XYZ file of C-alpha atoms in Angstrom:
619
model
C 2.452 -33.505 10.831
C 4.132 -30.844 12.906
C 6.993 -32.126 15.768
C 7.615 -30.284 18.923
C 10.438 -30.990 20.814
C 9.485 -30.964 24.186
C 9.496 -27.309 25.895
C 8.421 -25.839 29.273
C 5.759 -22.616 28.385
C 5.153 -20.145 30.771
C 1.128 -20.532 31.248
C 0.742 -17.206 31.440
C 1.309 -16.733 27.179
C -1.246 -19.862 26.311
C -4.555 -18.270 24.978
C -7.638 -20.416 24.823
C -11.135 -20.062 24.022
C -13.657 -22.349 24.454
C -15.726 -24.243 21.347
C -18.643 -25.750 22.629
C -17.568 -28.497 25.134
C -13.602 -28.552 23.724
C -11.400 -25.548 24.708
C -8.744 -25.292 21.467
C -5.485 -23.543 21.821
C -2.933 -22.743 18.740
C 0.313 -22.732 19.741
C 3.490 -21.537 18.302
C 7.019 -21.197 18.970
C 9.343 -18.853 17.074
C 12.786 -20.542 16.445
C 15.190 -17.916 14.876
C 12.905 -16.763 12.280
C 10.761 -20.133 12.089
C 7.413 -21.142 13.287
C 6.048 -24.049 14.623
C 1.716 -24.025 15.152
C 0.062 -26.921 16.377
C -3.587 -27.257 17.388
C -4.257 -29.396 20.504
C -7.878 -30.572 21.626
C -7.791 -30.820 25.504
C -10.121 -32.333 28.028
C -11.219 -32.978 31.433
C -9.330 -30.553 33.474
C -7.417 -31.080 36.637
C -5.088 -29.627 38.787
C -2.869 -26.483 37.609
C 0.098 -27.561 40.062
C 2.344 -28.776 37.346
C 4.042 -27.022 34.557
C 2.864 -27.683 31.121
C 5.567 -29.663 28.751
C 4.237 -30.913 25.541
C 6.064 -33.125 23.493
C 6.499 -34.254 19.865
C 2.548 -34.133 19.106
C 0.614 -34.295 16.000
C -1.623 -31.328 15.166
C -5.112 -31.566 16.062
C -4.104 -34.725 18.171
C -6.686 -34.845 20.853
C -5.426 -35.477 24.646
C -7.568 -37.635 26.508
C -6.194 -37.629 29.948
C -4.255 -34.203 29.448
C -6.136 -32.970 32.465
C -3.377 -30.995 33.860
C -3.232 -28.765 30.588
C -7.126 -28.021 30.512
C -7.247 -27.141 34.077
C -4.146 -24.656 32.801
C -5.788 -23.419 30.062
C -9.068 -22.834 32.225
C -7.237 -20.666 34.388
C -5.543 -18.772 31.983
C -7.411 -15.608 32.921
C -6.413 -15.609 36.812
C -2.603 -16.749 35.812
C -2.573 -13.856 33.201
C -3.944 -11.450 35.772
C -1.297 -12.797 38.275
C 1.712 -12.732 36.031
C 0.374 -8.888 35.433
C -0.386 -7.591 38.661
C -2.092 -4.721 39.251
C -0.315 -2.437 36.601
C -1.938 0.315 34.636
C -1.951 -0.774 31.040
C -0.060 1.397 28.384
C -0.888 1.271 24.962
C 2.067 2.230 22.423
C 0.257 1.000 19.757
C -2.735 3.228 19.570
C -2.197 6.065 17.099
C -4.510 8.670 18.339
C -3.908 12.237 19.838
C -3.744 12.904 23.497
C -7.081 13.687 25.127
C -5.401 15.808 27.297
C -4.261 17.711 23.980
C -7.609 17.816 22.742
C -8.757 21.855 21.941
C -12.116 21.509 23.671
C -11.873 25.034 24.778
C -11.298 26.757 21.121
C -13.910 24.092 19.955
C -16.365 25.663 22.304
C -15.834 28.927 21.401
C -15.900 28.423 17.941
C -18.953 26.822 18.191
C -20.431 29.464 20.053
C -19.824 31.723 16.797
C -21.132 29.261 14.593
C -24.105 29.041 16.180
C -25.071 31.965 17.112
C -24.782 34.338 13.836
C -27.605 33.162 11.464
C -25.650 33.430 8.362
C -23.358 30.535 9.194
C -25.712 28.188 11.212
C -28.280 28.423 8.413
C -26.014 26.864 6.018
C -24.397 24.878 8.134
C -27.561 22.961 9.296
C -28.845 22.053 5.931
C -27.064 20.245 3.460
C -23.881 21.364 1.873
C -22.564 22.182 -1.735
C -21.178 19.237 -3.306
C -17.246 20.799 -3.027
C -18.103 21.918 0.614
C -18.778 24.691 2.783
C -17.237 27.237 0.672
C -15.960 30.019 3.321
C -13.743 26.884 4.601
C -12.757 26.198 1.269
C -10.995 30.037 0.937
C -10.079 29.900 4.834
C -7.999 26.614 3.962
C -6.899 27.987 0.587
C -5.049 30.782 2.671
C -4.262 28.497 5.745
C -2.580 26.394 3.438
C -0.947 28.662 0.845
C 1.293 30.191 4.103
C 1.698 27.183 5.195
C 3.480 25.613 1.656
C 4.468 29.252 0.716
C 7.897 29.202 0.941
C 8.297 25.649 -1.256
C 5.761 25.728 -4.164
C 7.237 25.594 -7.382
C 6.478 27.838 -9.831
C 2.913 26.734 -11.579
C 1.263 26.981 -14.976
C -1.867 28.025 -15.407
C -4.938 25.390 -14.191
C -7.339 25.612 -16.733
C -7.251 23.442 -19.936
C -5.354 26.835 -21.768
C -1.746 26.175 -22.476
C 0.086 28.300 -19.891
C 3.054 29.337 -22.217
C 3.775 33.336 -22.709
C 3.183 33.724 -19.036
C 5.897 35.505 -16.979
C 6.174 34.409 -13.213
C 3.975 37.237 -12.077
C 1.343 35.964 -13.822
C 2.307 32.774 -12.960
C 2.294 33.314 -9.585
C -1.368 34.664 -9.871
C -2.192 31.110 -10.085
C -2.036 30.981 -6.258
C -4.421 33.530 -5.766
C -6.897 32.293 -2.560
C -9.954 32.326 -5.228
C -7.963 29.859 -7.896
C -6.758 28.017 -4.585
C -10.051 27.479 -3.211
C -11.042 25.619 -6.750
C -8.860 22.836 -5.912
C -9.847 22.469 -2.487
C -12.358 20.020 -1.801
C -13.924 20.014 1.479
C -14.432 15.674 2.820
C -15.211 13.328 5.746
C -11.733 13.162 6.865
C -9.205 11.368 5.107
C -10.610 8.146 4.996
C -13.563 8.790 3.308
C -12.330 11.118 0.837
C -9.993 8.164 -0.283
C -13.004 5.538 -0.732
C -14.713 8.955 -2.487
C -11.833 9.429 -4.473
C -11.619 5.129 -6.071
C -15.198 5.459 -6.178
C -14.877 8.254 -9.218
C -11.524 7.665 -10.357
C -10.652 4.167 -10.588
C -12.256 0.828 -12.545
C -11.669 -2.600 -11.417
C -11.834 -3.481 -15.032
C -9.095 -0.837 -16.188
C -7.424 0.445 -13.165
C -4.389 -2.425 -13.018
C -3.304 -2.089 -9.356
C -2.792 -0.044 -5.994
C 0.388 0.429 -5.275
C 1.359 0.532 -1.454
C 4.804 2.125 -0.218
C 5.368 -0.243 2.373
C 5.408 -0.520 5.591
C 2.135 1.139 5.073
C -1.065 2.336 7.129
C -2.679 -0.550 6.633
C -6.359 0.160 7.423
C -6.199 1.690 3.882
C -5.989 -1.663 2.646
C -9.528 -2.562 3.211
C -10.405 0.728 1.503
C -9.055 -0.477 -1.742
C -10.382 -4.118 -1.117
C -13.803 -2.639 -1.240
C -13.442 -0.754 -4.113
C -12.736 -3.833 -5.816
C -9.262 -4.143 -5.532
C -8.505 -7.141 -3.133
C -6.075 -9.208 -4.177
C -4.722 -5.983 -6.751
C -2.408 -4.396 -3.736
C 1.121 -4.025 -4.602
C 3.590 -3.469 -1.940
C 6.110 -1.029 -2.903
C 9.363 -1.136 -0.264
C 10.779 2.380 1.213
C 14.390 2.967 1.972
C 16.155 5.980 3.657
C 14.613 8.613 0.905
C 11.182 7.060 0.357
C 9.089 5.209 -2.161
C 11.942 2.779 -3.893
C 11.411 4.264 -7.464
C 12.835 1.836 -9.351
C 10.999 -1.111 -8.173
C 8.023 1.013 -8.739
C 8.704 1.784 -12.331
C 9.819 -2.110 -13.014
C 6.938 -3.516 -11.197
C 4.548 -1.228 -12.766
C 5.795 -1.877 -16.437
C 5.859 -5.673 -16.246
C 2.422 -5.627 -15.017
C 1.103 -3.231 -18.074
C 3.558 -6.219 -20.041
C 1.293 -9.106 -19.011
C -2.362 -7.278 -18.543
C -1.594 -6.457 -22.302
C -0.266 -9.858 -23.531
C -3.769 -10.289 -21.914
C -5.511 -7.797 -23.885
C -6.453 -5.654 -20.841
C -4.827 -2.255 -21.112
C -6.972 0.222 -22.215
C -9.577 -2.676 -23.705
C -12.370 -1.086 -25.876
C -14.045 -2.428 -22.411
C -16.185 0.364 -21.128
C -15.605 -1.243 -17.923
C -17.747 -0.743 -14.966
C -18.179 3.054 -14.863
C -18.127 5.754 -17.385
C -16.524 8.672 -16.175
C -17.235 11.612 -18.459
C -17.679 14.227 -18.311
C -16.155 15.291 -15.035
C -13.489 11.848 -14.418
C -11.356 9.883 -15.721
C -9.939 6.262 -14.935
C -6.662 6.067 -14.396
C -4.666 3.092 -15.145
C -2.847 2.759 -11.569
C -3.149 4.173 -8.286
C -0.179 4.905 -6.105
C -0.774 5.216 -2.010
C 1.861 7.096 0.188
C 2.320 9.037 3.185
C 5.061 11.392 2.143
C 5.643 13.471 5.478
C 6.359 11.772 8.694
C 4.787 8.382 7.597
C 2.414 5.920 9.333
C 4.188 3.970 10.714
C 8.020 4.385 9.754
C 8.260 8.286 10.107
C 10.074 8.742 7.190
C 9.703 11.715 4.956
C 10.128 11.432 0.921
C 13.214 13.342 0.120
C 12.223 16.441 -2.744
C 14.286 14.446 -5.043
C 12.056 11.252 -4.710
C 8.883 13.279 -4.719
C 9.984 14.460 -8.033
C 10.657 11.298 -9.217
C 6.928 9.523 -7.936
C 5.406 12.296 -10.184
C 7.195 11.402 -13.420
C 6.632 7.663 -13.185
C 3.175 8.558 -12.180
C 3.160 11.079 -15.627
C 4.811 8.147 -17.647
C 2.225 5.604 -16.471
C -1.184 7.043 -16.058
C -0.736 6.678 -12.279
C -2.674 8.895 -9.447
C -0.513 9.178 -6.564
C -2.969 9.321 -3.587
C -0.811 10.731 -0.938
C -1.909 11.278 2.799
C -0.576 14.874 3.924
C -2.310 14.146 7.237
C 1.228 14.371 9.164
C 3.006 18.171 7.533
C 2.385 20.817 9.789
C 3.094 17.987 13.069
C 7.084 18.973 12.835
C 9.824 20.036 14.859
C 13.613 20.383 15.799
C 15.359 17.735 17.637
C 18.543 17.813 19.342
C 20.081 14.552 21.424
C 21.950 16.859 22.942
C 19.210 18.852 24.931
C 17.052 17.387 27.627
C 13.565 17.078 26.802
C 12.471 19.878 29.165
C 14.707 21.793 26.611
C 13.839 21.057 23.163
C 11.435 24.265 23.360
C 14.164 25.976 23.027
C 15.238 25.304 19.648
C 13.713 27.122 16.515
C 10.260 26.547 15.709
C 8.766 24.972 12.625
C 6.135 27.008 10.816
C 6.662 26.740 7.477
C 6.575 23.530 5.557
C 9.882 21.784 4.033
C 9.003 20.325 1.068
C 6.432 21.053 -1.210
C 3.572 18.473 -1.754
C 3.399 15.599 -4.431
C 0.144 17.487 -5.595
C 2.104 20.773 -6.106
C 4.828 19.557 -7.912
C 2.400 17.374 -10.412
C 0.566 20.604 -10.481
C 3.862 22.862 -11.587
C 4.284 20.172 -14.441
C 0.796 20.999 -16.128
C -1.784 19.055 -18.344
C -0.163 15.168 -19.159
C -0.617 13.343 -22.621
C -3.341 11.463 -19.924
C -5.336 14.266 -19.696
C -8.546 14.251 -21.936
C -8.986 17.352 -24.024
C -9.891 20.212 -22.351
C -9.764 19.211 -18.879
C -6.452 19.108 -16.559
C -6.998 16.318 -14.455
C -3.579 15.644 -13.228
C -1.490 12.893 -11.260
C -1.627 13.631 -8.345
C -4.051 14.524 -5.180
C -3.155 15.863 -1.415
C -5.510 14.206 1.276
C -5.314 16.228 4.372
C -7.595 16.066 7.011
C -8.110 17.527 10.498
C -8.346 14.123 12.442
C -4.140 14.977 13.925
C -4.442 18.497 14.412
C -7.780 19.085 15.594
C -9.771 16.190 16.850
C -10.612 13.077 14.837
C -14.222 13.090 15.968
C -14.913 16.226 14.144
C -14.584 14.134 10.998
C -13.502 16.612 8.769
C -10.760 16.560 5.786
C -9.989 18.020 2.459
C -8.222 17.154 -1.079
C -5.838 19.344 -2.819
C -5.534 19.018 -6.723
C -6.168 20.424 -9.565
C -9.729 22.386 -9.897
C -11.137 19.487 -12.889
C -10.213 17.129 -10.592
C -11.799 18.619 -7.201
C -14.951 19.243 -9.255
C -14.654 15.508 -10.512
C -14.533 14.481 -6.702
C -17.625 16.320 -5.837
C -19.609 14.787 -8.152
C -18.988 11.165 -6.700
C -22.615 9.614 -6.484
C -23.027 9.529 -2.408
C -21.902 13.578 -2.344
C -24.159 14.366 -4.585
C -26.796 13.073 -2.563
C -26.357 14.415 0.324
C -24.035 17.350 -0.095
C -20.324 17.528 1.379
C -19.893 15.453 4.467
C -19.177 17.467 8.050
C -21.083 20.389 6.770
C -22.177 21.202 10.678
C -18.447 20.191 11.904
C -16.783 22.642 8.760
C -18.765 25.361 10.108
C -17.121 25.100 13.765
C -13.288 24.792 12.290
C -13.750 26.973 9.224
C -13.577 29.835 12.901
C -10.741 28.092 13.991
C -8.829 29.547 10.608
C -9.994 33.147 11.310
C -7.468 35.338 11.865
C -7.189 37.590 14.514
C -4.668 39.822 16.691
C -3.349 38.301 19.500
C -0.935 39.744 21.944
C 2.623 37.751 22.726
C 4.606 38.553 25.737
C 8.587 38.491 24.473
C 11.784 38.576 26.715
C 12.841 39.345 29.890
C 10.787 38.710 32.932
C 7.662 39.244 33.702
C 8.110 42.932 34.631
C 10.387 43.589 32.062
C 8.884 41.818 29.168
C 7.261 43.478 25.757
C 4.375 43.240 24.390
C 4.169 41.492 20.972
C 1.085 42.123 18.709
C 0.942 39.152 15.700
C -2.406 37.511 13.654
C -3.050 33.934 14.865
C -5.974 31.809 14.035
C -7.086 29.550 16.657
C -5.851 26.270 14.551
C -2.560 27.841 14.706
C -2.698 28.827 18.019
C -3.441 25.360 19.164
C -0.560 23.680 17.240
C 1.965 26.506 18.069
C 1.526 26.553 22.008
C -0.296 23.085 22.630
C 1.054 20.379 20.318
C 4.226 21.181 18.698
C 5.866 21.615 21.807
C 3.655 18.693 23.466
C 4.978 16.149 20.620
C 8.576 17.475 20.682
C 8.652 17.109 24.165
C 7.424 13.285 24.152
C 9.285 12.561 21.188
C 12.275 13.709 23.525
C 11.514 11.057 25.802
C 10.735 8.241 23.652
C 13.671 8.976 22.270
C 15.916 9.208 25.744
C 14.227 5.860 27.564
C 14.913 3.690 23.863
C 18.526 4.929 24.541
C 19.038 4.334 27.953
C 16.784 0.836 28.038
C 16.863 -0.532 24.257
C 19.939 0.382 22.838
C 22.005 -1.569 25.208
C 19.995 -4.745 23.568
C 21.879 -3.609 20.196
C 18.407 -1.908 19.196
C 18.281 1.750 17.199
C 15.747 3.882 15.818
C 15.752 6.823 13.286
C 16.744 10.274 14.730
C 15.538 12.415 11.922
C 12.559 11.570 9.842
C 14.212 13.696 6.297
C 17.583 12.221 5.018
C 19.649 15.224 4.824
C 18.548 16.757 7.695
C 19.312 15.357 10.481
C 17.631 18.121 13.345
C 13.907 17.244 12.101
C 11.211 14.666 13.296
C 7.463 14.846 13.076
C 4.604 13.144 13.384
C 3.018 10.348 15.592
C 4.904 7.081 15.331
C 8.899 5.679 15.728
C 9.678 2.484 14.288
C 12.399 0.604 15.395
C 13.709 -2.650 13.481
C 14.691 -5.613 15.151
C 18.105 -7.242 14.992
C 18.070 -10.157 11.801
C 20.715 -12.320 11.725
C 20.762 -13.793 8.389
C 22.835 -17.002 10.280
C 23.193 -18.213 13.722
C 27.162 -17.294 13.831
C 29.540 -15.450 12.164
C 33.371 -16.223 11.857
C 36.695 -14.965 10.365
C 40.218 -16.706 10.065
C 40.773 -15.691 13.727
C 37.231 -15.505 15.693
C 34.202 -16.371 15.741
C 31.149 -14.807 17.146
C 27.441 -16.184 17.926
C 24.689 -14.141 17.416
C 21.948 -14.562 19.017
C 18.456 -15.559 17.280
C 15.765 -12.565 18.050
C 11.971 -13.000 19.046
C 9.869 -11.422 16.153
C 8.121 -8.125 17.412
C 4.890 -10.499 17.706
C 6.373 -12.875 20.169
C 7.414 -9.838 21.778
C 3.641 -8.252 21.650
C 2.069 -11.300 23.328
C 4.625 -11.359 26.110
C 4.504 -7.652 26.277
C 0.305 -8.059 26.687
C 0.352 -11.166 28.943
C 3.025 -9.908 31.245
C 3.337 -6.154 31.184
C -0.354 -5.464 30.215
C 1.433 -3.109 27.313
C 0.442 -2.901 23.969
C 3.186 -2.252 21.003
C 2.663 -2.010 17.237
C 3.947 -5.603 15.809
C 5.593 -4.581 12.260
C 3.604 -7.224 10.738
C 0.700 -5.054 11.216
C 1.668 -2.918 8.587
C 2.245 -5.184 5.909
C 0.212 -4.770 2.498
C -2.554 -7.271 2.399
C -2.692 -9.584 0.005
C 1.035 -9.118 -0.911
C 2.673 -9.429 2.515
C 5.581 -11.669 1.332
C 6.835 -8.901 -0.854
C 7.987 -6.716 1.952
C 7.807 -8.722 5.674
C 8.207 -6.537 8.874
C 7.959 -9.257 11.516
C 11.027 -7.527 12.616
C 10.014 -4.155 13.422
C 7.892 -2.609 16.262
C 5.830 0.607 15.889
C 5.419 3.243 18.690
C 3.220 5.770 19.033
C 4.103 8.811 21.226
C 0.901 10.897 20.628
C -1.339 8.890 22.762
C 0.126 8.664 26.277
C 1.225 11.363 28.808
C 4.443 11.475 29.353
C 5.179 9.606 32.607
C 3.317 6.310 30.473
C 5.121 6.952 27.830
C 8.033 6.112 29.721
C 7.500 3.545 31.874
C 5.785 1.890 28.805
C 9.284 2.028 27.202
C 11.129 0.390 30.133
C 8.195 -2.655 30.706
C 9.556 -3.266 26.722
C 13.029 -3.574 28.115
C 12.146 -6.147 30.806
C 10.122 -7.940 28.355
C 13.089 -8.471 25.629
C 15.665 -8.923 28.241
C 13.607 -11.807 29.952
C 13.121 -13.380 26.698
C 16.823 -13.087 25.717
C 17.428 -14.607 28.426
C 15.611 -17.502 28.295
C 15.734 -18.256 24.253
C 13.947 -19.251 21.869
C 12.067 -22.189 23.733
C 9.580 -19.656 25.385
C 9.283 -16.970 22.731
C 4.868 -18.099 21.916
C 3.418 -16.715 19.396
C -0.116 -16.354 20.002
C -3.218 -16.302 17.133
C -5.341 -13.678 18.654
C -6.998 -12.912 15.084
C -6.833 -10.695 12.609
C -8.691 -7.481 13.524
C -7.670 -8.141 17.077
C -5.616 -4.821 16.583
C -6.573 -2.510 14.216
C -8.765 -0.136 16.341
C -5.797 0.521 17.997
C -3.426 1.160 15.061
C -5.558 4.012 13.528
């Protein structure tokens, strides 16, 4: 039995649907950091004059004669519509790029090449080598390698000879775009080259668990559910630097404790899939976004990185890491105006080299079957955030046994590399050719700079680096002027240690958590006041503002939710809206949490709307 005490509820935030000739309505009030659900039958309606009050009711109790609720409920659509007006809606929660940022032009005209010369529309209209369009393959290898240049660590040599006797020449030689384009894989985007990659490198019956740094991107949760792994998600928790490392290592240990009290480690069980030649199985799986995360916008600290790749060494781990954010990065300043933040030095280079190149310095593991170099550790890029996500198009960096392992997974075999049309079009994107810059002075004055661009960089250079810097500017400025006042703060660098850096898509801002009602000393003593959770805040923010946020509970790991809990967070995206949105979508959040401040904790509803209800828009 669950008691209400008796509360007024704006109609506007009461959801109903109907079920057959009953209309049902869950309702929910958050109370400091406690819920209270009931389910309530209603029936005949009447008028909607009065204002709803419910009082100490069992749930499921039916209300014959509550006529004045159904009538309420009934009308929910035309009071919701009223309480909105006619306002635009805004959608902070989607995590998708501009369509006004969208390179439709260079698309054209690299389609128009593609098309036109024989040699690549031949290939590109029939199917495609297992590993992928290979003139992509070496246009990436180079695209990348100037991209990472300036961080990768010194390597030893990829093949299954021991690298020592080398000098760093030779070592270097390793690089080469020909060895590079061996580890390059070309995919589907990242999304399906993850469900590729479980497919041919993990075993329900001898892979032990995913591991999830958490608050994650959670639509990779249903990735791993379907590759048999539901229930088997780990949430691992993040702080300032990244993945928590020692909670990893602990957690992972105790488990390999009990699955072997259990006589399930490394079981003479063949398990479900034989590997060889080309695989392996590893025994754990590790998921991360190390640069400018989905959804916290942290970046893993070098040291940290480091670290992820010697537990993953110690315990047979692959560390799956979504790279889908690097070359999205740029100065900040709180000091400049957003209309000056161009100003500032540009980011071309990356800071940090990748988990996959720093497994890949380390050489073969005592994992690694004889001969073959699979390593721990695998970059999954894709071209979804800096070219279009329709074109559908990723690729995984690792070591060349594993890339050739990937290939070989069942469904690519069959019909060749996904996006073979689509890797035709961007592989001209990464050509390189002389453009002419204007530098200095005005426009009668200036000089004439002559530099190689590809298109790709082109794009991100003049079009989005500045377009993201510029909105991340005023995020960042209307959270100041119209959240912090409420005592609310969000990250100004993504990388601890530097604090002039932010990329990405997303800002997450935590919620203020009392852990008690009031404080006190000897001499004062100070209430603090109990907080909506961000989904109290979402519903109000949809039913009254017609805004969308990201509710932090969104991006909990499923299945293991209770081990890290974000119902105190709220997720923005800045990528999606123009600027003038962007804004006033920031300041309809302000009126929203001042009302409710305001009026307490007897109006904060929390409304069930589902559990896919959001997660088109948090892609």
């Amino acid at each position: 039995m669950i008691k209400l005490k008796p509360r007024r509820i704006p109609t506007s935030l009461l959801k109903s649907h109907n079920s057959k000739s009953k209309r049902i309505i869950r309702y929910g009030i958050a109370h400091g950091r406690s819920y209270y659900v009931t389910t309530i039958t209603v029936g005949t309606p009447l008028t909607p004059a009065s204002p709803l009050s419910i009082a100490k009711m069992t749930a499921g109790q039916s209300m014959s004669g509550a006529n004045e609720m159904g009538q309420v409920l009934g009308s929910q659509s035309q009071t919701g519509t009223s309480a909105m007006g006619n306002k635009k809606p805004i959608n902070l929660l989607r995590g998708w790029p501009s369509t006004s940022l969208l390179p439709a032009a260079a698309l054209r005209a690299a389609s128009e090449t593609a098309l036109s010369d024989p040699a690549i529309w031949a290939p590109g209209l029939e199917y495609g080598p297992d590993s992928g369009y290979q003139p992509l393959r070496e246009a990436l290898a180079g695209w990348l390698g100037q991209f990472y240049s300036s961080v990768l660590p010194i390597a030893p040599d990829d093949s299954s000879k021991s690298a020592q006797g080398k000098g760093p020449a030779q070592e270097r030689e390793d690089y080469a775009e020909e060895k590079e384009a061996d580890r390059i894989t070309i995919t589907g985007g990242a999304s399906q080259s993850l469900a590729c990659i479980l497919q041919s490198f993990t075993d329900p019956a001898q892979t032990l668990a995913i591991w999830v740094v958490a608050p994650c991107y959670f639509l990779a949760c249903p990735i791993f559910a379907d590759a048999g792994f539901a229930g088997r998600m780990r949430a691992v928790p993040e702080d300032e630097e990244g993945v928590d490392l020692e909670v990893l290592e602990r957690e992972m240990g105790a488990l390999e404790e009990r699955e072997g009290a259990n006589g399930r480690v490394r079981s003479s069980s063949p398990g479900f899939k034989d590997p060889d030649p080309y695989r392996k199985i590893y025994r754990h799986v590790v998921y991360c976004v190390p640069s400018f995360s989905n959804p916290s916008g942290r970046t893993m600290t070098l040291a940290r990185r480091k670290g992820l790749v010697e537990v993953a060494r110690c315990h047979d781990a692959l560390v799956i890491c979504d790279d889908v954010y690097d070359m999205l990065q740029w100065r900040v300043d709180s000091s400049l105006s957003p209309n000056q933040v161009s100003q500032l030095p540009k980011l071309t280079k990356a800071l940090l080299p990748r988990v996959a190149d720093l497994d890949l310095a380390a050489g073969r593991s005592p994992h690694d079957p004889d001969g073959k170099h699979f390593g721990h550790a695998v970059s999954n890029g894709s071209f979804s955030k800096i070219v279009a996500p329709g074109t559908r198009t990723g690729w995984t960096y690792s070591t060349s046994d594993f890339a050739y392992g990937m290939s070989q997974t069942g469904s690519t075999r069959s019909g060749g590399a996904a996006s073979q049309l689509a890797a035709t079009i961007i592989c001209e994107l990464l050509q390189y050719k002389k453009t002419k810059t204007h530098v200095g002075g005005s426009t009668s004055t200036h000089q004439a700079k002559t530099e190689e661009e590809c298109l790709l960089d082109a794009h991100l250079r003049h079009t989005l680096l500045p377009a993201y810097a510029r909105r991340h500017a005023l995020l960042m400025r209307t959270v100041h002027a119209e959240l912090a006042p409420l005592g609310l703060r969000v990250r100004e660098s993504s990388l601890s240690g530097r604090e002039d850096v932010y990329g990405g898509y997303f800002v997450w801002m935590p919620l203020p958590h009392p852990s008690s009602t009031s404080t006190s000393t000897s001499t004062t003593s100070t209430e603090i006041k109990a907080w909506p959770t961000a989904q109290a805040i979402a519903d109000r923010c949809s039913a009254e503002e017609n805004l969308k946020i990201g509710n932090g509970e969104l991006f909990a790991v499923h299945g293991d939710e209770d081990a890290a809990r974000f119902e105190d967070a709220i997720r923005f995206c800045f990528a999606w809206l123009d600027e003038e949105d962007l804004v006033d979508g920031v300041q309809r959040l302000g009126r929203v949490i001042r009302k409710m401040l305001d009026e307490g904790p007897e109006s904060w509803v929390v409304v069930d709307r589902g559990v896919n209800s959001s997660v088109d828009e948090a892609k």
